[in-house]
Structure formats: structure tokens, C-alpha cells
mmCIF file with all atom_site columns, C-alpha atoms in Angstrom:
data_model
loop_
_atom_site.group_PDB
_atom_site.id
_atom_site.type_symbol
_atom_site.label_atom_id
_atom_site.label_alt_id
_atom_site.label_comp_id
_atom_site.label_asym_id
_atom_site.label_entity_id
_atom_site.label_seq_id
_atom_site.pdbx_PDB_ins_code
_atom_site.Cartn_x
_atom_site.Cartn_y
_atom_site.Cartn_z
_atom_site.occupancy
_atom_site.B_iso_or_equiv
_atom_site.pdbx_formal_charge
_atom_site.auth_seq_id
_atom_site.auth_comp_id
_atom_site.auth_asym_id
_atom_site.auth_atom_id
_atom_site.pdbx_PDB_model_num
ATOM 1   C CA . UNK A 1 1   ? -0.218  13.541  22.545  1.00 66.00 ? 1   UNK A CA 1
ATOM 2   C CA . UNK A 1 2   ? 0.816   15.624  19.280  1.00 70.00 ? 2   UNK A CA 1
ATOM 3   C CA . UNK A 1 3   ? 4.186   15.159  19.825  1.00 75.00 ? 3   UNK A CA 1
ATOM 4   C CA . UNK A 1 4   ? 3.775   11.276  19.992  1.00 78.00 ? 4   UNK A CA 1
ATOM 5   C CA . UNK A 1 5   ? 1.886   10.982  16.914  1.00 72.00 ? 5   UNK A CA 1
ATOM 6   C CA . UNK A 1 6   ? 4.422   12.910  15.326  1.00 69.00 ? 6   UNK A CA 1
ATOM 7   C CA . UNK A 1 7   ? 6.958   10.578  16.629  1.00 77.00 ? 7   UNK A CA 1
ATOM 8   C CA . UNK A 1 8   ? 5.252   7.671   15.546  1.00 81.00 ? 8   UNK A CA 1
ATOM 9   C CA . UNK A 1 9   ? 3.693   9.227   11.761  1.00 80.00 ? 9   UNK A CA 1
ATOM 10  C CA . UNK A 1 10  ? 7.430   9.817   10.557  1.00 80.00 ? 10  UNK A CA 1
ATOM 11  C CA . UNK A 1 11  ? 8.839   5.764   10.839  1.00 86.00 ? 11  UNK A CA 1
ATOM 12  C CA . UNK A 1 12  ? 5.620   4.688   8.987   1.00 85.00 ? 12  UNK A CA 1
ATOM 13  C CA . UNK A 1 13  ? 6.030   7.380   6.235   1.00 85.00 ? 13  UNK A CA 1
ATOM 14  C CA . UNK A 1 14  ? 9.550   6.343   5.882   1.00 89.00 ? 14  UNK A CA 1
ATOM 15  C CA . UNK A 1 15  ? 8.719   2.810   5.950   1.00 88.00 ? 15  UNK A CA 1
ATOM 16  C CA . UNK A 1 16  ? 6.085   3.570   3.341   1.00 88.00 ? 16  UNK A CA 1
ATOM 17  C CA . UNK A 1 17  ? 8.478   5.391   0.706   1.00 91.00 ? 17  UNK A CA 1
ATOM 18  C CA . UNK A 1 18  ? 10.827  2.718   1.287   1.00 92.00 ? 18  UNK A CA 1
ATOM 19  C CA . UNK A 1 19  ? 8.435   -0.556  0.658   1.00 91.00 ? 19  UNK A CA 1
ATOM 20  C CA . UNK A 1 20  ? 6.669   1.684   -2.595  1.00 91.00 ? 20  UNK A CA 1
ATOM 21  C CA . UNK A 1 21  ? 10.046  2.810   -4.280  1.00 92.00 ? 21  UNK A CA 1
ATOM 22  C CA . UNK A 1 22  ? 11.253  -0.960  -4.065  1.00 94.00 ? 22  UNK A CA 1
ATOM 23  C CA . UNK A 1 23  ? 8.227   -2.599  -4.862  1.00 93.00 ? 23  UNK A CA 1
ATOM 24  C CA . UNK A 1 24  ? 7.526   0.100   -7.835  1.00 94.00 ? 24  UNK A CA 1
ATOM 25  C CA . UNK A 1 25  ? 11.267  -0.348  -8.715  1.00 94.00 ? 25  UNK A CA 1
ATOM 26  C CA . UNK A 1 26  ? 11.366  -3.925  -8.944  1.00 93.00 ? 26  UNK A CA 1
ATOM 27  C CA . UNK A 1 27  ? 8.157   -4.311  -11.234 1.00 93.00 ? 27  UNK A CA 1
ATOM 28  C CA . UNK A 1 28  ? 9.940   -1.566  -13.561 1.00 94.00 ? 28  UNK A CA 1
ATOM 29  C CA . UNK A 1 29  ? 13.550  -3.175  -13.906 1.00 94.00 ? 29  UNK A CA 1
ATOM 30  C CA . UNK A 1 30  ? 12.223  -6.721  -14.132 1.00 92.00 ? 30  UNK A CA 1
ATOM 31  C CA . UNK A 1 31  ? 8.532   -6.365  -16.084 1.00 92.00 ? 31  UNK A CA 1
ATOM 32  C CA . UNK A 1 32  ? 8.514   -3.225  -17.548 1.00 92.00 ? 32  UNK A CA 1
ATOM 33  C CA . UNK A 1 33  ? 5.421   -2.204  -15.722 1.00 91.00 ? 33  UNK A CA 1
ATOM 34  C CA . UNK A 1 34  ? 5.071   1.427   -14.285 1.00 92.00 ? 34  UNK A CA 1
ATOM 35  C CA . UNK A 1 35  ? 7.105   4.374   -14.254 1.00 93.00 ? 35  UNK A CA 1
ATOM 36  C CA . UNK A 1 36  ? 9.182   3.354   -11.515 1.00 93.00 ? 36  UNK A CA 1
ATOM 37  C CA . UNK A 1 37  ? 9.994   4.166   -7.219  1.00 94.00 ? 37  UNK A CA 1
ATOM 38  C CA . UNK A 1 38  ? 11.584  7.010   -7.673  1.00 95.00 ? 38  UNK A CA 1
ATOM 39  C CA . UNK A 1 39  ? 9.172   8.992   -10.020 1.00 95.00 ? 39  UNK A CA 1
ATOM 40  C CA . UNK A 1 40  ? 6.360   7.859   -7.379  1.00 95.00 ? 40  UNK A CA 1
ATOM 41  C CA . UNK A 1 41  ? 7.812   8.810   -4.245  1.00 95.00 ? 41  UNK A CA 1
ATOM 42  C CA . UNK A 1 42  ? 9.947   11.960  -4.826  1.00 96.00 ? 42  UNK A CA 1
ATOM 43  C CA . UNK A 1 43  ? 6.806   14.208  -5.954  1.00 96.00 ? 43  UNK A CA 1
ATOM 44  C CA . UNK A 1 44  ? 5.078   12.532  -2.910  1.00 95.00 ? 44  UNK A CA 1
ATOM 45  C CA . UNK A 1 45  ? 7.699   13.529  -0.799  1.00 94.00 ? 45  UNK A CA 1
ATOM 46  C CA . UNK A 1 46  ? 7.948   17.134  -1.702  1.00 95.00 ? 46  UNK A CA 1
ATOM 47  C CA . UNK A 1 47  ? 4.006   17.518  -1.745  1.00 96.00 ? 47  UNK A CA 1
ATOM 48  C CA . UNK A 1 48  ? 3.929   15.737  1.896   1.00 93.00 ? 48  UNK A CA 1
ATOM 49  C CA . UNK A 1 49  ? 6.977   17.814  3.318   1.00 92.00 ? 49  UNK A CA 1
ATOM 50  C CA . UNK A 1 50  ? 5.746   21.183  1.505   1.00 94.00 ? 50  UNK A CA 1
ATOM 51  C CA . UNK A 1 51  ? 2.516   20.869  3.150   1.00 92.00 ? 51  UNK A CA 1
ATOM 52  C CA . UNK A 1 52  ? 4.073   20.015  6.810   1.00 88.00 ? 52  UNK A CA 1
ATOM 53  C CA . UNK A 1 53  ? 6.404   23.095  6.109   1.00 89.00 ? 53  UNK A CA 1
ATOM 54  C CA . UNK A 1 54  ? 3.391   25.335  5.287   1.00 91.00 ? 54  UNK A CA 1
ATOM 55  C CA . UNK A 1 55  ? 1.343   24.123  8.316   1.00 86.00 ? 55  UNK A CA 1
ATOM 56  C CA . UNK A 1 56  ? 4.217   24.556  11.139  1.00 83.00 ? 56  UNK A CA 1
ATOM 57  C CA . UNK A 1 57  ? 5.146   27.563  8.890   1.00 85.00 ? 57  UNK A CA 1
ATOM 58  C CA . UNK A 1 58  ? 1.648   29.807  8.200   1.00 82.00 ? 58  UNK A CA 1
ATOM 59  C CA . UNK A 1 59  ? -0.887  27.347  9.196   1.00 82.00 ? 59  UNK A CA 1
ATOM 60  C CA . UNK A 1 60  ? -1.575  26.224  5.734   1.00 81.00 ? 60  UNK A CA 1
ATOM 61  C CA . UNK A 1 61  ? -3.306  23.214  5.685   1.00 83.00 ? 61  UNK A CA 1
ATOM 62  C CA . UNK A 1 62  ? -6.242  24.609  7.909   1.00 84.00 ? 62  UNK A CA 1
ATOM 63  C CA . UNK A 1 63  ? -8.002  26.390  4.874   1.00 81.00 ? 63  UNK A CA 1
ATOM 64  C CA . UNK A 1 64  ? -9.182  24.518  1.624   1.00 81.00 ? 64  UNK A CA 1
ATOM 65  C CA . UNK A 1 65  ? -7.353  22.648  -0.797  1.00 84.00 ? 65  UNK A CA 1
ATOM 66  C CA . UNK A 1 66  ? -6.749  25.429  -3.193  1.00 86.00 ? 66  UNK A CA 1
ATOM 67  C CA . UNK A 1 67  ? -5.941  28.148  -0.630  1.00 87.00 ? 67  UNK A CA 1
ATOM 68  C CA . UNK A 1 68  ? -1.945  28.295  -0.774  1.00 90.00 ? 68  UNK A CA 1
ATOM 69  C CA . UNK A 1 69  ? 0.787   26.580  -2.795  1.00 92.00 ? 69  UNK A CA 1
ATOM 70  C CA . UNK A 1 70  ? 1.503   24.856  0.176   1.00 93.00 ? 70  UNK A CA 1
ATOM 71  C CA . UNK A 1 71  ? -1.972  23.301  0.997   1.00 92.00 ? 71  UNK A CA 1
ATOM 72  C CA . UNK A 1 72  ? -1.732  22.361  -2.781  1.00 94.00 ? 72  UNK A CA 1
ATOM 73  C CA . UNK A 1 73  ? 0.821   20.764  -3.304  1.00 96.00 ? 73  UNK A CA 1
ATOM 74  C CA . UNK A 1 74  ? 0.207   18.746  -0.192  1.00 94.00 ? 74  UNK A CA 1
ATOM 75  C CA . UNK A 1 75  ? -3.219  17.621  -1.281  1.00 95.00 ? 75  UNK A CA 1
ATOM 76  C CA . UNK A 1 76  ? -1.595  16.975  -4.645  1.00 97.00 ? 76  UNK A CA 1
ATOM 77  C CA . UNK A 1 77  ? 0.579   14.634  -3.097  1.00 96.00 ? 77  UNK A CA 1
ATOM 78  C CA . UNK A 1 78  ? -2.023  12.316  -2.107  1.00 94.00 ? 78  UNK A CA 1
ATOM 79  C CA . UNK A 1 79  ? -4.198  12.271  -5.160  1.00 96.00 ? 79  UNK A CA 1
ATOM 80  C CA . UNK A 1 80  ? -0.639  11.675  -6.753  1.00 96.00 ? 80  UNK A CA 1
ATOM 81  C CA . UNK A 1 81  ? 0.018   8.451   -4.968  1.00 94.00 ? 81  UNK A CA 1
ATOM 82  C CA . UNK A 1 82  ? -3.651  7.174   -4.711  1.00 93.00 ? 82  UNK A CA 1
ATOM 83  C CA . UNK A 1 83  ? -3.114  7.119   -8.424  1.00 95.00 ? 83  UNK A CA 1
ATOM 84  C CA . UNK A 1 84  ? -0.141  5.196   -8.362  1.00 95.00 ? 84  UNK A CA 1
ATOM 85  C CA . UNK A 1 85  ? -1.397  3.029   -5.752  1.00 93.00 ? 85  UNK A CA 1
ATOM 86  C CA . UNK A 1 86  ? -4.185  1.930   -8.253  1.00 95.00 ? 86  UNK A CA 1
ATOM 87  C CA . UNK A 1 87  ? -1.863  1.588   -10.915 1.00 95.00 ? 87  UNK A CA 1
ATOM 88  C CA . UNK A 1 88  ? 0.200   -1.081  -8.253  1.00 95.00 ? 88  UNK A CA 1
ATOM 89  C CA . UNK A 1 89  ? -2.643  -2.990  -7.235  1.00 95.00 ? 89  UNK A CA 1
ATOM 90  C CA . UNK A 1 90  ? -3.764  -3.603  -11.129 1.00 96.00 ? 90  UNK A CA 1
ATOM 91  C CA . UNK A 1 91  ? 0.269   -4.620  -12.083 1.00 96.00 ? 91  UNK A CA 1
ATOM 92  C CA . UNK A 1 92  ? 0.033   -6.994  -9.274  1.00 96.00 ? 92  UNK A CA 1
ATOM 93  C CA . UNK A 1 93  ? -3.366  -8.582  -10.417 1.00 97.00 ? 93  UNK A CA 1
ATOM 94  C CA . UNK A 1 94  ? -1.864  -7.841  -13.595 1.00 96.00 ? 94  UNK A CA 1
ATOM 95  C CA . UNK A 1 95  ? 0.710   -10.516 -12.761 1.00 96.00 ? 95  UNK A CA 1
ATOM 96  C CA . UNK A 1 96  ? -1.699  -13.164 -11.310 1.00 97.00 ? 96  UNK A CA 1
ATOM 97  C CA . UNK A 1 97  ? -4.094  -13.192 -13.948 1.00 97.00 ? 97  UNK A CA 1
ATOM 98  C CA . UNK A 1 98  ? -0.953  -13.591 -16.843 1.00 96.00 ? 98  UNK A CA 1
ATOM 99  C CA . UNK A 1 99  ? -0.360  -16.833 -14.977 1.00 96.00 ? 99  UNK A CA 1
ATOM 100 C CA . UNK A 1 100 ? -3.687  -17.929 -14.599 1.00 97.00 ? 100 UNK A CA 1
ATOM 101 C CA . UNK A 1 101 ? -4.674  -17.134 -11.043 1.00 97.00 ? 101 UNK A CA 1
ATOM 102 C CA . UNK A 1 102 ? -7.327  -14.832 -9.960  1.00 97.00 ? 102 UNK A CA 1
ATOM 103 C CA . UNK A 1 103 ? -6.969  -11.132 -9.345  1.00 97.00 ? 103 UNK A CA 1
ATOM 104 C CA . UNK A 1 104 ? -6.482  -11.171 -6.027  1.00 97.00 ? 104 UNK A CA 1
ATOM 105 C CA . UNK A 1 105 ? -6.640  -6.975  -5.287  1.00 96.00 ? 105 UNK A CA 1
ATOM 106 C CA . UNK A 1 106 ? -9.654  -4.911  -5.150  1.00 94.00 ? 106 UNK A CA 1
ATOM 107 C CA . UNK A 1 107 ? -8.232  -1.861  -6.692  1.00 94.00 ? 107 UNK A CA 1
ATOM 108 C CA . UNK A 1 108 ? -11.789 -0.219  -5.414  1.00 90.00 ? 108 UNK A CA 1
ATOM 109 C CA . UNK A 1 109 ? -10.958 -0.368  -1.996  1.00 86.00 ? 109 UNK A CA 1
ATOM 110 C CA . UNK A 1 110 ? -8.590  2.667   -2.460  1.00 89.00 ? 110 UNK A CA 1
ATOM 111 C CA . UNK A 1 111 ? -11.859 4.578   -2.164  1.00 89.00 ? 111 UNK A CA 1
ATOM 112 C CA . UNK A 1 112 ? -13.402 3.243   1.165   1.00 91.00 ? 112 UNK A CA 1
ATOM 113 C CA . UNK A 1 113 ? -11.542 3.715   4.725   1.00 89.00 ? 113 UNK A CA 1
ATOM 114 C CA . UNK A 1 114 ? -10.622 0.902   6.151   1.00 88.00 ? 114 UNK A CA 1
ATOM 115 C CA . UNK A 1 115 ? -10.466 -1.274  2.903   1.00 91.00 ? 115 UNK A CA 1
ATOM 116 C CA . UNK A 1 116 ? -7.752  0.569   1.416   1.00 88.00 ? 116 UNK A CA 1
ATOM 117 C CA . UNK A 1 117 ? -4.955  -0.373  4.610   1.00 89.00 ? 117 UNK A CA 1
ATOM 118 C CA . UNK A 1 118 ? -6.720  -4.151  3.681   1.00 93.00 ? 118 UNK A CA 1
ATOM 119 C CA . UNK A 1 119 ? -6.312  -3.957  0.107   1.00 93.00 ? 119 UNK A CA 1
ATOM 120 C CA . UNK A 1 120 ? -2.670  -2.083  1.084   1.00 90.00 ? 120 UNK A CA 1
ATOM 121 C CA . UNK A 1 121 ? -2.024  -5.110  3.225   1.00 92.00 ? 121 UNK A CA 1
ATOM 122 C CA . UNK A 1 122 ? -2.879  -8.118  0.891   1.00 95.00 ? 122 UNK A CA 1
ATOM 123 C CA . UNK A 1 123 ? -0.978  -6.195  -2.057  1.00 94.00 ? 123 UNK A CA 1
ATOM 124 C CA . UNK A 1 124 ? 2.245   -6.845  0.133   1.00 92.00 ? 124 UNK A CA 1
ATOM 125 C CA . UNK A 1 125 ? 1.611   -10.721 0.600   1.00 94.00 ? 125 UNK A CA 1
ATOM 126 C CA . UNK A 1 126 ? 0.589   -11.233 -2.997  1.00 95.00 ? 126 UNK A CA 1
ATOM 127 C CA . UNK A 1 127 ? 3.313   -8.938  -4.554  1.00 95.00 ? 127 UNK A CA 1
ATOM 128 C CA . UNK A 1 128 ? 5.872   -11.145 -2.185  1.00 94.00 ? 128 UNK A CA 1
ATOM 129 C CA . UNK A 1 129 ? 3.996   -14.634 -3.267  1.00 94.00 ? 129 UNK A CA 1
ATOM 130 C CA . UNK A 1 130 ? 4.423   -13.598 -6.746  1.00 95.00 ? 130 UNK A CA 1
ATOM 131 C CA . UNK A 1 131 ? 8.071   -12.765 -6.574  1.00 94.00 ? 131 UNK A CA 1
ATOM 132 C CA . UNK A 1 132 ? 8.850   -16.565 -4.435  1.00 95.00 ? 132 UNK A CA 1
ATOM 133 C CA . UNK A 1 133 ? 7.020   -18.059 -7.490  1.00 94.00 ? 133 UNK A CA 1
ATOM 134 C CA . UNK A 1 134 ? 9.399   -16.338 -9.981  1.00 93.00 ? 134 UNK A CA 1
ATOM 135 C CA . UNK A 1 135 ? 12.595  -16.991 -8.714  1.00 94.00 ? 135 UNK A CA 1
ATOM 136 C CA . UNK A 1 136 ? 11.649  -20.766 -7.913  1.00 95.00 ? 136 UNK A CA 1
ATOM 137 C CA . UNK A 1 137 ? 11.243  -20.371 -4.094  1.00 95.00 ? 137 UNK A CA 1
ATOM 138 C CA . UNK A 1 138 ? 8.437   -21.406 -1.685  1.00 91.00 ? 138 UNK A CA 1
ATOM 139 C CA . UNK A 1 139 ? 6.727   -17.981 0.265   1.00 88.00 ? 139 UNK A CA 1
ATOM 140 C CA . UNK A 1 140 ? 8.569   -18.845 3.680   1.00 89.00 ? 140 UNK A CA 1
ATOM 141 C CA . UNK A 1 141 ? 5.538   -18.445 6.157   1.00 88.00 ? 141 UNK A CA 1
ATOM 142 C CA . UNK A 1 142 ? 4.066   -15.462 6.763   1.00 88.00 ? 142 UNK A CA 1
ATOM 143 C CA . UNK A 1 143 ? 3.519   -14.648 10.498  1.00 89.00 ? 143 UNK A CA 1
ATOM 144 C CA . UNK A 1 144 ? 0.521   -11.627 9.966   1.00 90.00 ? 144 UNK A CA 1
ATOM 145 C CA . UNK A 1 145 ? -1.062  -13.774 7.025   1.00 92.00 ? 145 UNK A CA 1
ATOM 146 C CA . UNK A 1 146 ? -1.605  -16.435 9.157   1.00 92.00 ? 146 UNK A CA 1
ATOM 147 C CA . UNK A 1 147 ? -2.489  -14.185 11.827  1.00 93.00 ? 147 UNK A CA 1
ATOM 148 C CA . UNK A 1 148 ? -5.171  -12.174 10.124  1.00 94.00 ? 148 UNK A CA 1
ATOM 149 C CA . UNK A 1 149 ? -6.103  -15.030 7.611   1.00 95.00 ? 149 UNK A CA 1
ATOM 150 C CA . UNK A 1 150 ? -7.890  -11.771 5.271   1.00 96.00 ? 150 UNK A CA 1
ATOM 151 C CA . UNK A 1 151 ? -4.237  -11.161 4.197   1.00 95.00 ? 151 UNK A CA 1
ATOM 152 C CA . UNK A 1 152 ? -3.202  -14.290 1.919   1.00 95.00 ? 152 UNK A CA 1
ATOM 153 C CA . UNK A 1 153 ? -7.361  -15.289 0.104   1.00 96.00 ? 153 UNK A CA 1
ATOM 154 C CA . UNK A 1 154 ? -6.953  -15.808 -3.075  1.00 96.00 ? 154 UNK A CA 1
ATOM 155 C CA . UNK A 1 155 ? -9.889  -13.265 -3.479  1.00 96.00 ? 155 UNK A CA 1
ATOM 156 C CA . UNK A 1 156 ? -11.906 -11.269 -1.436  1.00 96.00 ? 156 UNK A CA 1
ATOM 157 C CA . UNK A 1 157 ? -14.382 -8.872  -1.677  1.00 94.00 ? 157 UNK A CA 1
ATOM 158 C CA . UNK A 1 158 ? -15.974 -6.221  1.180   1.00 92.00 ? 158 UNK A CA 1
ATOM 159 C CA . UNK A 1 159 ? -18.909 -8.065  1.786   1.00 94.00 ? 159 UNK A CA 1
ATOM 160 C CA . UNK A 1 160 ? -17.244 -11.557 2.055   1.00 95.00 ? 160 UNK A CA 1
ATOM 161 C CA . UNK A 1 161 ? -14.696 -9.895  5.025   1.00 94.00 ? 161 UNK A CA 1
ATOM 162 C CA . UNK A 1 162 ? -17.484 -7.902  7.101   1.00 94.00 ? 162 UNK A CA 1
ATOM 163 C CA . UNK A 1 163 ? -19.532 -11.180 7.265   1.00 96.00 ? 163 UNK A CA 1
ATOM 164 C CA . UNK A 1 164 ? -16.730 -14.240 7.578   1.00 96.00 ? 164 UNK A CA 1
ATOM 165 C CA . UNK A 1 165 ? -15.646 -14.201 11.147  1.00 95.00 ? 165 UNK A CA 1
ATOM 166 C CA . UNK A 1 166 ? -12.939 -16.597 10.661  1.00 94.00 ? 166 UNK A CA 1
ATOM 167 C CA . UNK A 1 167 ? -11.307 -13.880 8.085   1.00 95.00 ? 167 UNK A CA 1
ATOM 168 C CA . UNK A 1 168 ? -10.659 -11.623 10.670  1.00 94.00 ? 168 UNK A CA 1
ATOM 169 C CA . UNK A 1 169 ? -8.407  -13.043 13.259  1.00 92.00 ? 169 UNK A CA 1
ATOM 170 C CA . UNK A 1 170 ? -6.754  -16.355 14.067  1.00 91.00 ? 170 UNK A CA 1
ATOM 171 C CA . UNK A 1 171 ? -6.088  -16.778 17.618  1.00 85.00 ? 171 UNK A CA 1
ATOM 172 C CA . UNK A 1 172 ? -4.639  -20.796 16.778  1.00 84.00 ? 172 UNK A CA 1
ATOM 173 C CA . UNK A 1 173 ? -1.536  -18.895 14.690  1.00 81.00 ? 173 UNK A CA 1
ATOM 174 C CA . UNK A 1 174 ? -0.273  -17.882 18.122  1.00 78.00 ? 174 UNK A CA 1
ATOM 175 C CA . UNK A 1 175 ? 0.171   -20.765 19.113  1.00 77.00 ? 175 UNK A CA 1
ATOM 176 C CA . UNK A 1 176 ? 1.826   -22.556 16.148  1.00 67.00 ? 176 UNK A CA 1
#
């Protein structure tokens, strides 16, 4: 089992850095906003891999936060990109609300399990809508937005997805 989460964690990271140095990238060069991909990811990257190094190398990530460089920089890493990831989600409601339209991220929901990979997930279809708009081009449809209908609100809060059933899943997209 360890050896298959392993095999699975390391594509996600990847596709992780990838999407966030783009996404961070493309808000720099063509807004201005943020610091920019690379500045995100590559002390993200050396926290994450210095604290995988220090666990396969001296078990360092089963003491506290503060116990070795390695569990620290590790742990660093993640308050690091939470940080940037609520800097993202206000440049993209940033974005919206200079043309008018409602915030559509809950920067919050960095801060509860669960809402964060929601909040991580409408961030991509907004931040994609947005870009469509600018260069003149219609959002071609989005499979998983139409799938999990949560993805492409306008708004949405917590309480409006844990009691709206029809937010949650759309079996009829299947078959479209």
C-alpha cells in the first residue's frame, strides 16, 4: 500500500507545481498581480523534497515541527504555499469583481478540509472562464463542471453546498 501511494502522490505533486507556476505566471506577465510561478513553487519544492529526504533519511518528520531543519523546512513549505494559495484565490476574485461579477472564491475555505480541494477546484474553472473572456473566446464546455455542478456557481458558500443536493453531482452530464 505505501508504495502505491507513493506512486500515485508524485504525478499529483507534479501536476500541482505545474498548474500553480502557470497559473501564478500568467497573472504576473499579463496583470501584474503576484510575485510570480517560479518564486511560489521553487521554495515549495525544496521544503517538500527536504522534508521527504529527512524522513527516508533520519525519520524526520515523525517529531514536531521545530525538531530538525528538515521537519522545518518541510512544514514551512506548506504554510508557504497556503499563503500563496490565498493570495491566488483573492487575484482571481480580484479579477471578477474589476469586471463587475461576484467574487466567486471563498478564500476561507483554505482553512477547513474538504473545502479547500472545493475552493482549489472552482479557482481552476473561474481562473480558465476569466482568461476565455479576455482573449474574446467562449469557455469550451467543461466536462467536471458540469459533472459536479459545485465547480462553475457563480458563488457559493459552505452552508449552501452541504445542504443543495443538486450541487453535488449530476448524473444527466453523463449522458449528454
Amino acid at each position: 500500500g505505501r508504495w502505491l501511494c507513493l506512486a500515485t502522490f508524485w504525478p499529483g505533486v507534479i501536476w500541482y507545481l505545474y498548474y500553480k507556476l502557470e497559473v501564478e505566471e500568467d497573472l504576473r506577465r499579463s496583470r501584474g498581480l503576484g510575485i510570480g510561478g517560479y518564486v511560489v513553487i521553487v521554495p515549495f519544492s525544496i521544503g517538500l523534497a527536504a522534508g521527504v529526504f529527512g524522513e527516508f533519511a533520519y525519520g524526520a518528520l515523525e517529531g514536531g515541527m521545530l525538531d530538525s531543519p528538515f521537519s522545518c523546512a518541510f512544514y514551512a513549505a506548506f504554510a508557504w504555499i497556503y499563503l500563496n494559495q490565498w493570495f491566488l484565490y483573492n487575484k482571481v476574485n480580484q479579477l471578477f469583481e474589476e469586471e463587475g461579477r461576484p467574487a466567486p472564491l471563498d478564500p476561507f475555505g483554505l482553512f477547513v478540509p474538504g473545502w479547500n480541494f472545493v475552493t482549489g477546484i472552482r479557482q481552476i474553472h473561474f481562473t480558465a472562464e476569466y482568461w476565455a473572456r479576455q482573449q474574446g473566446r467562449v469557455l469550451p464546455r467543461d466536462g467536471f463542471a458540469e459533472l459536479f455542478p459545485f465547480a462553475k456557481k457563480p458563488t457559493l458558500s459552505l452552508l449552501e453546498l452541504a445542504t443543495t443536493p443538486s450541487l453535488w453531482f449530476n448524473l444527466g452530464s453523463l449522458l449528454d
